Short mmCIF file of C-alpha atoms and ligand atoms in Angstrom, two decimals:
data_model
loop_
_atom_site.label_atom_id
_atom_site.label_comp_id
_atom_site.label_asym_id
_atom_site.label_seq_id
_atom_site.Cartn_x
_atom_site.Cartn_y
_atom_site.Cartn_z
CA UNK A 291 -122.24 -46.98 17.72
CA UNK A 292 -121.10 -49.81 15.13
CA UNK A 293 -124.66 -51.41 15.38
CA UNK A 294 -123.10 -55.05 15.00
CA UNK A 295 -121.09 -54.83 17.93
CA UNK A 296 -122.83 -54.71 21.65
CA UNK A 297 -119.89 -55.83 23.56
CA UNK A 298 -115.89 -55.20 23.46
CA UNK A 299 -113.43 -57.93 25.33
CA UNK A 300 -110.52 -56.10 26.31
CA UNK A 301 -107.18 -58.33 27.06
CA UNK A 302 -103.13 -57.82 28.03
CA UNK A 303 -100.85 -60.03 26.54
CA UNK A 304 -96.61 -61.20 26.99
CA UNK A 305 -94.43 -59.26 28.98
CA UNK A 306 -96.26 -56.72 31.43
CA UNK A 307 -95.81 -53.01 30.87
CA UNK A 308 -96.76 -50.15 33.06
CA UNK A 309 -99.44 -47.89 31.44
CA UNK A 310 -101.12 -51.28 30.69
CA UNK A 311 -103.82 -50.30 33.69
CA UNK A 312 -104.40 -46.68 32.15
CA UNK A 313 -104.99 -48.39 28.58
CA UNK A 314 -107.69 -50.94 30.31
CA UNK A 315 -109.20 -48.07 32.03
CA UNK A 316 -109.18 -45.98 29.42
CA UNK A 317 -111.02 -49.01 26.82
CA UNK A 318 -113.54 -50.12 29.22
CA UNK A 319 -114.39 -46.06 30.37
CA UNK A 320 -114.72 -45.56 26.81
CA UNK A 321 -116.69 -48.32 25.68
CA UNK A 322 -119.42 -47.81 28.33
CA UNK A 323 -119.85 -44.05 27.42
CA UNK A 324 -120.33 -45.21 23.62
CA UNK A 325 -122.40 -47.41 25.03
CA UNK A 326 -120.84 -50.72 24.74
CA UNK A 327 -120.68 -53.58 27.48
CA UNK A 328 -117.19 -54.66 28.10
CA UNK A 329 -115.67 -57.74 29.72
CA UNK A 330 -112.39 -58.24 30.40
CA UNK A 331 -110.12 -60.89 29.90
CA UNK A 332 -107.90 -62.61 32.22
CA UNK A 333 -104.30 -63.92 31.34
CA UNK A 334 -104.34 -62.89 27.93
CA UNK A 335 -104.81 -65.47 25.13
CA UNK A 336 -104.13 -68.09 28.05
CA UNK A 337 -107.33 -66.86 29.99
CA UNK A 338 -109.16 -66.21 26.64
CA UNK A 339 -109.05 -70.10 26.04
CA UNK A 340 -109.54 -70.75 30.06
CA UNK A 341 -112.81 -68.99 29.61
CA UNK A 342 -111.53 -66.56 32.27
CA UNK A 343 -113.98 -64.12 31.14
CA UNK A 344 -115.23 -61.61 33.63
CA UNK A 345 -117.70 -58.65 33.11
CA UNK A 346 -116.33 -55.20 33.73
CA UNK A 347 -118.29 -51.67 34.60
CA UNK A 348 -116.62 -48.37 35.02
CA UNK A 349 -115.86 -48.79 39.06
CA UNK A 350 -114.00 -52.62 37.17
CA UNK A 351 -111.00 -49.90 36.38
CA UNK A 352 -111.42 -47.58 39.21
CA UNK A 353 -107.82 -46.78 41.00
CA UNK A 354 -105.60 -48.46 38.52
CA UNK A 355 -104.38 -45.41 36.08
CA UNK A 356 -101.51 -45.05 38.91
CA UNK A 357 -100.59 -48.75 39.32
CA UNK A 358 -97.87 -50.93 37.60
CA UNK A 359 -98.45 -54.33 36.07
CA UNK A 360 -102.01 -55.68 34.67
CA UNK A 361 -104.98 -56.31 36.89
CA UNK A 362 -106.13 -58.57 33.93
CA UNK A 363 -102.78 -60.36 34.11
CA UNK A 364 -101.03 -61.50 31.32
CA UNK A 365 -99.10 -64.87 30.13
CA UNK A 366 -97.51 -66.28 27.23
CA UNK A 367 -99.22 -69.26 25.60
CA UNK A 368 -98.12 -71.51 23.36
CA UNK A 369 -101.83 -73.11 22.36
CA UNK A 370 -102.56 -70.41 20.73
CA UNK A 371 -99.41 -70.35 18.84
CA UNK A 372 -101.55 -72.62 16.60
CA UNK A 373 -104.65 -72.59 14.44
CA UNK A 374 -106.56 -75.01 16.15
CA UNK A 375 -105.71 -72.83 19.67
CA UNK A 376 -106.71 -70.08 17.50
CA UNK A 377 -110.02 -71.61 16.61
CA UNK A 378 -111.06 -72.18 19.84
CA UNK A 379 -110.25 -68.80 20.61
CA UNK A 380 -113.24 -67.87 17.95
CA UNK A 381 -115.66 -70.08 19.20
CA UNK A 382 -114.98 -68.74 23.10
CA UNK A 383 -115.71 -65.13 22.06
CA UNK A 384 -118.46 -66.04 20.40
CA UNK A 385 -119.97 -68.24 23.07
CA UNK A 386 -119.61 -64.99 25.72
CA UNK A 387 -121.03 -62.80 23.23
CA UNK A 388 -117.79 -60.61 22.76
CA UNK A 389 -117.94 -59.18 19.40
CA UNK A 390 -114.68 -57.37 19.22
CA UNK A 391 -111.65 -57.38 20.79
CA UNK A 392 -108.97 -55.22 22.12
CA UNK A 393 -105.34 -56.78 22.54
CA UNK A 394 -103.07 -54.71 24.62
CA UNK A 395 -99.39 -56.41 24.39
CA UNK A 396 -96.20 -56.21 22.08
CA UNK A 397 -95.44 -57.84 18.60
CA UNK A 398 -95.98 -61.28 19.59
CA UNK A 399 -99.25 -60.38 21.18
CA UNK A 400 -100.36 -58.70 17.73
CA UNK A 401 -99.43 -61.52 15.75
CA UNK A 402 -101.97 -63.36 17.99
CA UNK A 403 -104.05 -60.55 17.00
CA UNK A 404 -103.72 -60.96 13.33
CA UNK A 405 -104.78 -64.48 13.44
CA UNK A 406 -107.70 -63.65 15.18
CA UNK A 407 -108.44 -61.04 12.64
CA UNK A 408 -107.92 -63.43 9.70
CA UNK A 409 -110.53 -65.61 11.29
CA UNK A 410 -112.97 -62.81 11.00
CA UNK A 411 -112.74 -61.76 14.43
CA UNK A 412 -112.90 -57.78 15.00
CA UNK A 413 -109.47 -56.81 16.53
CA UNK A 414 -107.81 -53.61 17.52
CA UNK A 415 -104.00 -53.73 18.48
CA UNK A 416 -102.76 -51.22 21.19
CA UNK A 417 -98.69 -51.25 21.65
CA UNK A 418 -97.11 -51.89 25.46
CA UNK A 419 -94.27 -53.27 25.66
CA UNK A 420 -91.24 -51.85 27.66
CA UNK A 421 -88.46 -53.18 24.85
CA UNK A 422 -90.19 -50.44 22.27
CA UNK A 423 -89.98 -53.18 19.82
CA UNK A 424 -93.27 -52.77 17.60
CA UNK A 425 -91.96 -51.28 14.24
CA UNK A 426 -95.53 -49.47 13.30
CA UNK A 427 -95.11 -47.04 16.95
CA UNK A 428 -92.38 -44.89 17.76
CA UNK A 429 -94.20 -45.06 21.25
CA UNK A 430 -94.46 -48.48 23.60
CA UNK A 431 -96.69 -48.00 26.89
CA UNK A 432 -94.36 -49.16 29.54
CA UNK A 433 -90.65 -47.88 27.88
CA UNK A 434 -90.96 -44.24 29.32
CA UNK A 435 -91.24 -45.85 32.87
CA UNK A 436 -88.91 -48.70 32.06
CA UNK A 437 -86.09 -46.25 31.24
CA UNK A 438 -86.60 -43.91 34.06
CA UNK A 439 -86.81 -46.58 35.98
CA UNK A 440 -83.24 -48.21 34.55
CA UNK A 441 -81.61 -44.52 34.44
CA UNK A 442 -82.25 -43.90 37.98
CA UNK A 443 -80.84 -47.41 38.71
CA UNK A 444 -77.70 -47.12 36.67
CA UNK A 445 -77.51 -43.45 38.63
CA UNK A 446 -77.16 -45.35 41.75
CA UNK A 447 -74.62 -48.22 40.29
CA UNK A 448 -72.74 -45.34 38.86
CA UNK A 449 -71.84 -44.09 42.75
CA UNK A 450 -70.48 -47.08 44.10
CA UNK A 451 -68.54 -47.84 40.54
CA UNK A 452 -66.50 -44.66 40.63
CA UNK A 453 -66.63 -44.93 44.68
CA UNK A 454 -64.29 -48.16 44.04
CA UNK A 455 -62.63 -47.09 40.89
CA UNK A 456 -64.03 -50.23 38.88
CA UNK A 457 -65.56 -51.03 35.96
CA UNK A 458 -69.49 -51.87 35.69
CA UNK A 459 -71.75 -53.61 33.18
CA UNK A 460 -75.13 -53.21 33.76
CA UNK A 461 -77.75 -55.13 31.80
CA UNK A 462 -80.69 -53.71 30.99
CA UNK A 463 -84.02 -55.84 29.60
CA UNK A 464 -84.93 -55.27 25.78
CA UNK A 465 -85.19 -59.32 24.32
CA UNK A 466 -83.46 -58.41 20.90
CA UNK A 467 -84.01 -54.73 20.96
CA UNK A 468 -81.19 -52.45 22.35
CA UNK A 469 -83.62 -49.82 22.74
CA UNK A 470 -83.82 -49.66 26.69
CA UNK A 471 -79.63 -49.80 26.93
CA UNK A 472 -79.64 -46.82 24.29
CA UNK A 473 -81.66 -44.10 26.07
CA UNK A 474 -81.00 -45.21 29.60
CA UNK A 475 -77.27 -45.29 28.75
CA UNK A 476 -76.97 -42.03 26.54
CA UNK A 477 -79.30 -40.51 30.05
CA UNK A 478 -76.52 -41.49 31.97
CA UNK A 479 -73.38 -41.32 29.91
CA UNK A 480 -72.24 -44.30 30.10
CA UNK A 481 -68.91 -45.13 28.24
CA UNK A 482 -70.22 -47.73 25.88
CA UNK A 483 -73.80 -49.21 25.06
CA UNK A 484 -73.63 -52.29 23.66
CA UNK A 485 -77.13 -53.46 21.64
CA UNK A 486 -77.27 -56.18 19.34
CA UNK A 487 -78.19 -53.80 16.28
CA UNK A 488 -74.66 -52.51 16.31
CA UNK A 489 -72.14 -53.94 18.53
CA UNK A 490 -70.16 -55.55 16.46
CA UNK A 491 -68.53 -58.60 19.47
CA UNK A 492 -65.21 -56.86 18.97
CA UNK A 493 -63.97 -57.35 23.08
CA UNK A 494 -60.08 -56.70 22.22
CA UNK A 495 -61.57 -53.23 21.34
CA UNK A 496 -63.43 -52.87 24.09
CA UNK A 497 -60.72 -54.04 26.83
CA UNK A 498 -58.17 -51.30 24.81
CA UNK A 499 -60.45 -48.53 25.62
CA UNK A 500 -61.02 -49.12 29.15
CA UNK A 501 -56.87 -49.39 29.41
CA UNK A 502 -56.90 -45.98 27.60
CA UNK A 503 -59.83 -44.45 29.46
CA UNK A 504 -58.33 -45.41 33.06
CA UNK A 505 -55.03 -44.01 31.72
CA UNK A 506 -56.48 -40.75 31.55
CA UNK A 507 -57.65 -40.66 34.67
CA UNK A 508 -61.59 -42.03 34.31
CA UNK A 509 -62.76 -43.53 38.06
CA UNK A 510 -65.66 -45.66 36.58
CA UNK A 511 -66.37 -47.24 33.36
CA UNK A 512 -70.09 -47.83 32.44
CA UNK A 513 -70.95 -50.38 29.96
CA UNK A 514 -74.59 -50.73 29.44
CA UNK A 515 -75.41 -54.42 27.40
CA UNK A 516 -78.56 -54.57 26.21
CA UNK A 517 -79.63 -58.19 27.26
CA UNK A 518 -79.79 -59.72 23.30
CA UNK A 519 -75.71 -59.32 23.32
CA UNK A 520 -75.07 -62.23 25.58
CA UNK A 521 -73.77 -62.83 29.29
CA UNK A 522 -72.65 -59.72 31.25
CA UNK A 523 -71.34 -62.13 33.94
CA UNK A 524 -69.06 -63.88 31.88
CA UNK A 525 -67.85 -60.35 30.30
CA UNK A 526 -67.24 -59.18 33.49
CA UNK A 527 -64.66 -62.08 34.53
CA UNK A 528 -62.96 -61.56 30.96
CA UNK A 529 -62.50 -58.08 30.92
CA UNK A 530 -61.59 -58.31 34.80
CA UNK A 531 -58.81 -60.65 33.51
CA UNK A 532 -57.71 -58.92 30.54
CA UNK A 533 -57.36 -55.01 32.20
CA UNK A 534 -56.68 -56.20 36.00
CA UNK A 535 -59.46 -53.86 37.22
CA UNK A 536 -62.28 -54.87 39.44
CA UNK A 537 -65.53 -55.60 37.31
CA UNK A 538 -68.77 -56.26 38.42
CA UNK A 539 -72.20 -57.00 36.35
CA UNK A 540 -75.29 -56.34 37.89
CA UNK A 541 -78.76 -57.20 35.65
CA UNK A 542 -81.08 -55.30 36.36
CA UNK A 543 -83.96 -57.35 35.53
CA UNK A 544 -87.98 -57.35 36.35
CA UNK A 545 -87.50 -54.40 38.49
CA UNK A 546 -87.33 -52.41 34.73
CA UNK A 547 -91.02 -53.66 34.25
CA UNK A 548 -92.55 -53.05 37.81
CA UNK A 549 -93.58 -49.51 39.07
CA UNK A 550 -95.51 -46.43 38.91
CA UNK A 551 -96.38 -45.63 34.88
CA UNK A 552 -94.54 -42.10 34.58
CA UNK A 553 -97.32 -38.97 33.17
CA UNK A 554 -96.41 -40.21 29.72
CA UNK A 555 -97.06 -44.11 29.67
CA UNK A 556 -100.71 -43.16 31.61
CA UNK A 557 -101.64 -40.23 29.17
CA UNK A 558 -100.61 -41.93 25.93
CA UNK A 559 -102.09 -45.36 26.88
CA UNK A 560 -105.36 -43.30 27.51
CA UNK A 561 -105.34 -41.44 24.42
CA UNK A 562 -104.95 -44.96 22.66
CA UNK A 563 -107.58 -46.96 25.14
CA UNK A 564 -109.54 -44.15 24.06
CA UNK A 565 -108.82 -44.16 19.96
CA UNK A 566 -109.03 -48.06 20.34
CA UNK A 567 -112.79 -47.70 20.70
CA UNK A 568 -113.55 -44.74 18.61
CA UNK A 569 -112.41 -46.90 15.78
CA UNK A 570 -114.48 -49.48 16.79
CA UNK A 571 -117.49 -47.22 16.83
CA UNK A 572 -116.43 -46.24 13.63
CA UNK A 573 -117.06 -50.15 11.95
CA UNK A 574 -113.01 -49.96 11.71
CA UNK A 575 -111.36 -53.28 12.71
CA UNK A 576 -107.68 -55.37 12.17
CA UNK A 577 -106.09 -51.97 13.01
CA UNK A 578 -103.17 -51.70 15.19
CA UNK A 579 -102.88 -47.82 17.05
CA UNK A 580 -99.58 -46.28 16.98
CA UNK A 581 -97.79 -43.02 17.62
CA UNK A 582 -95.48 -42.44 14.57
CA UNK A 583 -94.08 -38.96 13.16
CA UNK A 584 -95.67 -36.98 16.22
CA UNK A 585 -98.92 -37.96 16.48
CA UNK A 586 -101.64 -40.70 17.06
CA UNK A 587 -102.50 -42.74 13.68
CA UNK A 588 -103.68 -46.63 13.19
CA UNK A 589 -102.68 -48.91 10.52
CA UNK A 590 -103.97 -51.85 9.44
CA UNK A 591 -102.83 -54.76 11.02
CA UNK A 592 -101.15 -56.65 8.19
CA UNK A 593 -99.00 -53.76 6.93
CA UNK A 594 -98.25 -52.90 10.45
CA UNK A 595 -96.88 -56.21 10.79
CA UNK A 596 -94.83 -56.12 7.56
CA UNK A 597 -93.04 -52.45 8.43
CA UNK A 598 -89.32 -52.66 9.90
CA UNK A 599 -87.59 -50.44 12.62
CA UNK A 600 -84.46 -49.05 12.55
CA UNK A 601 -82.72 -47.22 14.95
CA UNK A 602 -82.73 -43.07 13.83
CA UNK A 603 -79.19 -41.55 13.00
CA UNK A 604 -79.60 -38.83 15.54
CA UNK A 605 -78.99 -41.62 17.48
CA UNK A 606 -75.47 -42.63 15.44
CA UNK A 607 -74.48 -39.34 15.74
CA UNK A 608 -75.10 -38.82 19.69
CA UNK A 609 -73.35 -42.66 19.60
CA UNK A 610 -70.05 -40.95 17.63
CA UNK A 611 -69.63 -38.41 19.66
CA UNK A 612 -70.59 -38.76 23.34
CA UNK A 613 -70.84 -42.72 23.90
CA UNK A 614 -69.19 -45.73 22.26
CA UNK A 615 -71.40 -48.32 20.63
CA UNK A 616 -68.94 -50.93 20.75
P1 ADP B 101 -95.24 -59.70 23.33
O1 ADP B 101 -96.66 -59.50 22.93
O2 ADP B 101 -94.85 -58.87 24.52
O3 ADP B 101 -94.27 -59.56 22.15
P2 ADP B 101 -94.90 -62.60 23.16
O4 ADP B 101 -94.01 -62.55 21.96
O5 ADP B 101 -94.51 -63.53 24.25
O6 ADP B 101 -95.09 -61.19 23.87
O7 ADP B 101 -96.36 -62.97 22.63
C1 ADP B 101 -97.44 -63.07 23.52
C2 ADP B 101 -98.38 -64.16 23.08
O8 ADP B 101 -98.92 -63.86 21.80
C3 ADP B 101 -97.73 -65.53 22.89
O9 ADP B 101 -97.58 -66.24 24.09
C4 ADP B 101 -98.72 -66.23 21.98
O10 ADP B 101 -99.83 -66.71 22.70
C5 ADP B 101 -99.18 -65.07 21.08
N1 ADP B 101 -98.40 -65.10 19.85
C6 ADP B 101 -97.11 -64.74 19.67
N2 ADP B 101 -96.72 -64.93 18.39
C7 ADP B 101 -97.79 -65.46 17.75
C8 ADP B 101 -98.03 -65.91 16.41
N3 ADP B 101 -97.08 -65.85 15.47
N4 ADP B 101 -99.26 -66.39 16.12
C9 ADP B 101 -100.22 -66.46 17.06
N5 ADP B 101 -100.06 -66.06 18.32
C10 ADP B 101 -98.87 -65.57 18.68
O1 F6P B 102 -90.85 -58.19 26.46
C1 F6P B 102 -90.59 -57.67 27.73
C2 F6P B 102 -89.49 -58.46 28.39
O2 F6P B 102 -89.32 -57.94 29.69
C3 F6P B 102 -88.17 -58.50 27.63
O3 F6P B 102 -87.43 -57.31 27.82
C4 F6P B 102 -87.54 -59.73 28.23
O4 F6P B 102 -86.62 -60.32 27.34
C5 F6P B 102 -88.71 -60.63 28.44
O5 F6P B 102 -89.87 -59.82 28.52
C6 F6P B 102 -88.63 -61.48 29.69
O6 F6P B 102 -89.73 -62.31 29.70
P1 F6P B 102 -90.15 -63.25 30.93
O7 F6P B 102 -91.08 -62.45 31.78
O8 F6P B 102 -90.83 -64.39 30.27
O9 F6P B 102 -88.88 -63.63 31.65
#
């Protein structure tokens, strides 16, 4: 055990992702087997200034690995957007006697984390986040279940679309990531994904293949819009004017973030609960754990916060041939 650390806070940050529980169980578990004392934080950085501090043992985390959501919560908070939030922060862990910290959230959540970090506070960064937004992971806990969760949706939508021959956007969650729209809409062929990393706002185009596909006989039309392009209700009424076809939008919404964490989200976010604290024991801190290439690595949390995502050209290629991305 890293002899200058006794006790490991363990927090969830921003939007809620399932597979959040398993990586809480999987810290605190963890920790108390390497022989740590854990407490776990309420509300994220919100609670963490609130003093919402509570102390955890193993039964803390019992029954969770199958639920959705955060039993520690989670906000947004804009105090500790700042340095003086940030300072407080330091001074709160100190006063409960946490000595490191784990932040479970997205890219927002680990800038927090970097802050911290540069204030000399021992922080390790695990990824959830259903938009699959965090350039260092090719893995988010939360975005297997988010788009199973969105593909058997869209399924459904699909039924009644082609049942009355119209055409149906469906917006799916992703803040300024298309991610979500692109595998739920490839899962369930949809005729065009729109994502704000390649559509390119060209609606004249769009309109003239719906004309074209309709001629040829198509009963439904299936336009997935990632929710960084814009409003789907407003495209609906214009491309219900400009083709004469009945078009409905339908946004999914928070339902994408609820629900049962599929296998996946509740093994990986073990594995990483798990690696969170072995590097930890290991004196390692200001790393961020991420699946890239394959297989489980960490970086450190400034570089990790300096690398850049792109989406891969099997991708393009699937796009050219099977579904249009604009
Ligand atoms: P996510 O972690 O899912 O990306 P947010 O972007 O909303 O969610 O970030 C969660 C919280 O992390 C914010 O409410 C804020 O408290 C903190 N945070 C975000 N960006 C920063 C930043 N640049 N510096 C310090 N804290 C930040
Ligand atoms: O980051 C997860 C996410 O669900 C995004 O997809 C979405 O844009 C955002 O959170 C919604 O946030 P809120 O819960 O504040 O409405």
């Amino acid at each position: 055990m890293a002899d200058n650390i006794k006790t490991i806070g363990v927090l969830t940050s921003g939007g809620d992702a399932p597979g959040m529980n398993a990586a809480i169980r999987a810290v605190t578990r963890s920790a108390i087997k390497a022989g740590f004392k854990v407490k776990g934080i309420r509300r994220g950085y919100a609670g963490l200034l609130d003093e919402d501090i509570v102390s955890f043992n193993t039964r803390s985390v019992a029954d969770i690995i199958n639920r959705g959501g955060t039993i520690l919560y989670t906000a947004r908070c804009m105090e500790f957007m700042y340095e003086e939030g940030q300072q407080k922060a330091v001074k709160i862990l100190k006063k409960h006697g946490i000595d490191a910290l784990v932040v479970i959230g997205g890219d927002g959540s680990y800038r927090g984390a970097r802050a911290l970090a540069r204030l000399g506070v021992k922080v390790i960064g695990i990824p959830a986040t259903i938009d699959l937004d965090i350039a260092s992971s090719d893995y988010t806990i939360g975005f297997d279940t988010a788009i199973n969760t969105a593909m058997e949706a869209i399924d459904k939508i699909r039924d009644t679309s082609t049942s009355h021959e119209r055409v149906s956007i469906i917006e799916v969650m992703g803040r300024h990531a298309g991610y979500i729209a692109l595998w739920s809409g490839i899962a369930c062929g949809a005729e065009n994904i729109l994502i704000p990393e390649m559509y390119d706002y060209n609606e004249k185009k769009l309109i003239d293949q719906i004309i074209k596909l309709r001629k040829i006989g198509k009963k439904h039309h299936i336009i997935i819009n990632a929710e960084g392009i814009g409003n789907s209700m407003d495209m609906a009424k214009r491309i219900e004017a400009a083709t004469g076809l009945e078009t409905r939008a339908c946004i999914l919404g928070y339902l994408q973030r609820g629900g049962t964490p599929t296998c996946k989200d509740r093994v990986y976010a073990s594995i990483m609960g798990a690696r969170a604290v072995h590097l930890l024991s290991q004196g390692m801190t200001g790393r961020i754990i991420a699946h890239s290439g394959g297989v489980f690595t960490d970086y450190d949390i400034e570089t990790a916060l300096e690398m850049k995502k792109e989406i891969h050209p099997d991708f393009m290629t699937v796009g050219s041939e099977l579904v249009r991305f604009d």
